[in-house]
Amino acid sequence: VLTVTEIYRAILGESLDAGRVCVIVRLTGCHRRCVYCDSAFAFQGGRRLSVDEACAAALADGSGTVLVTGGEPLLQREVVPLLARLVAAGRRVVLETSGTRGAAVALAEVPAGVRRVVDVKTPGSGLAADPADVIDWEGLQALGPGDELKFVCVDRADYVWARDLIREGRRLPAGPCRTFSPGHGLLPARELAAWLLADGLEARLQVQLHKLLWPDRERGT
Ligand code: SF4
């Protein structure tokens, strides 16, 4: 059984698949509390659905792309069969996760064919005095080409932290692309763009498309 906050059609706001029409499956619960979290409504509550029911609801939408997110979707073991069935049904499947310690499902257990997008927590997330203490570094090594490492930056200190982590190269897997995203309402995208250009970093800049399209909506984007 899965606990599900919502299943709805949307424009995928982030990742290499940004802009695609998709169906979002938002699982309930998160063991973290980032200061800028925009999905705190998914921390509690939700409907209990069997894997069959959740899968059927996602497939019934008809969208070719499915985003499985949360909360933290890897807190629920049954996300694994759900993901496997969505891939088997021919859907393009994207999974968003914090990649922090304490999940019930390791990144290595995510079925093949799922694009794993890991939000590598920066100091500005407020998760810990040093976010390196909560990141599952070992788990990240399961990521490869086709997966993504995302760094949400709320200020220059976050950017420098992420940049130096990438440059140093030892703790991050080599395959996934690196994406920088400004914290919405906290850092102008243009500033982040200027820093990336000045450093010539091998990374891509991303803005949250759904926040541009629907800046006033807190849910359903
Ligand atoms: S990990 Fe994601 S869902 Fe959990 S608190 Fe942080 S931003 Fe929110």
mmCIF file of N, CA and C in Angstrom, residues 1 13 17 38 43 51 65 68 80 85 87 89 98 105 115 119 131 140 147 172 199 207 214:
data_model
loop_
_atom_site.group_PDB
_atom_site.id
_atom_site.type_symbol
_atom_site.label_atom_id
_atom_site.label_comp_id
_atom_site.label_asym_id
_atom_site.label_seq_id
_atom_site.Cartn_x
_atom_site.Cartn_y
_atom_site.Cartn_z
ATOM 1 N N VAL A 1 0.840 -1.204 0.000
ATOM 2 C CA VAL A 1 0.000 0.000 0.000
ATOM 3 C C VAL A 1 0.871 1.249 0.000
ATOM 4 N N GLY A 13 7.961 20.776 -14.290
ATOM 5 C CA GLY A 13 8.603 22.066 -14.070
ATOM 6 C C GLY A 13 10.107 22.034 -14.055
ATOM 7 N N ASP A 17 13.543 16.799 -18.540
ATOM 8 C CA ASP A 17 12.234 16.635 -19.181
ATOM 9 C C ASP A 17 11.306 17.817 -18.916
ATOM 10 N N ASP A 38 8.405 23.634 -0.799
ATOM 11 C CA ASP A 38 7.147 24.114 -1.365
ATOM 12 C C ASP A 38 6.102 22.994 -1.427
ATOM 13 N N PHE A 43 3.452 16.487 3.706
ATOM 14 C CA PHE A 43 4.113 15.839 4.851
ATOM 15 C C PHE A 43 3.190 14.843 5.550
ATOM 16 N N VAL A 51 -0.672 -0.488 -4.964
ATOM 17 C CA VAL A 51 0.181 -0.205 -6.124
ATOM 18 C C VAL A 51 -0.669 -0.268 -7.392
ATOM 19 N N THR A 65 4.562 10.836 -19.840
ATOM 20 C CA THR A 65 5.595 11.036 -18.820
ATOM 21 C C THR A 65 4.949 11.026 -17.444
ATOM 22 N N VAL A 68 7.271 10.903 -10.365
ATOM 23 C CA VAL A 68 6.982 10.403 -9.015
ATOM 24 C C VAL A 68 7.805 11.242 -8.050
ATOM 25 N N VAL A 80 8.863 1.053 -5.385
ATOM 26 C CA VAL A 80 9.674 0.264 -6.332
ATOM 27 C C VAL A 80 8.783 -0.472 -7.339
ATOM 28 N N ARG A 85 6.334 -0.843 -12.777
ATOM 29 C CA ARG A 85 5.146 -1.028 -13.620
ATOM 30 C C ARG A 85 4.935 0.133 -14.566
ATOM 31 N N VAL A 87 7.340 1.925 -15.883
ATOM 32 C CA VAL A 87 8.335 1.732 -16.956
ATOM 33 C C VAL A 87 7.857 0.635 -17.906
ATOM 34 N N ALA A 89 4.980 -0.194 -18.605
ATOM 35 C CA ALA A 89 3.836 0.277 -19.394
ATOM 36 C C ALA A 89 4.273 1.247 -20.491
ATOM 37 N N SER A 98 15.475 13.470 -2.387
ATOM 38 C CA SER A 98 16.472 14.331 -1.742
ATOM 39 C C SER A 98 17.838 13.667 -1.668
ATOM 40 N N VAL A 105 14.288 3.110 0.614
ATOM 41 C CA VAL A 105 14.702 2.532 -0.665
ATOM 42 C C VAL A 105 15.996 3.226 -1.106
ATOM 43 N N ARG A 115 14.527 7.853 -14.670
ATOM 44 C CA ARG A 115 15.508 8.940 -14.509
ATOM 45 C C ARG A 115 15.463 9.417 -13.062
ATOM 46 N N ASP A 119 18.165 15.887 -5.501
ATOM 47 C CA ASP A 119 18.314 17.256 -5.031
ATOM 48 C C ASP A 119 19.417 17.257 -3.970
ATOM 49 N N PRO A 131 25.442 20.210 5.448
ATOM 50 C CA PRO A 131 24.566 19.264 4.752
ATOM 51 C C PRO A 131 25.277 17.974 4.360
ATOM 52 N N LEU A 140 24.592 7.846 -3.643
ATOM 53 C CA LEU A 140 24.695 8.637 -4.882
ATOM 54 C C LEU A 140 25.528 7.933 -5.945
ATOM 55 N N ASP A 147 20.855 10.250 -15.285
ATOM 56 C CA ASP A 147 20.364 10.768 -14.012
ATOM 57 C C ASP A 147 20.822 12.224 -13.858
ATOM 58 N N LEU A 172 31.062 12.954 -5.827
ATOM 59 C CA LEU A 172 29.912 12.846 -6.723
ATOM 60 C C LEU A 172 30.202 11.857 -7.844
ATOM 61 N N ASP A 199 32.558 31.185 -14.037
ATOM 62 C CA ASP A 199 33.366 30.008 -13.691
ATOM 63 C C ASP A 199 33.455 29.002 -14.828
ATOM 64 N N VAL A 207 15.404 27.031 -14.385
ATOM 65 C CA VAL A 207 14.437 27.771 -13.564
ATOM 66 C C VAL A 207 13.207 26.889 -13.428
ATOM 67 N N TRP A 214 2.764 29.763 -13.131
ATOM 68 C CA TRP A 214 1.701 29.980 -12.149
ATOM 69 C C TRP A 214 2.308 30.486 -10.837
#
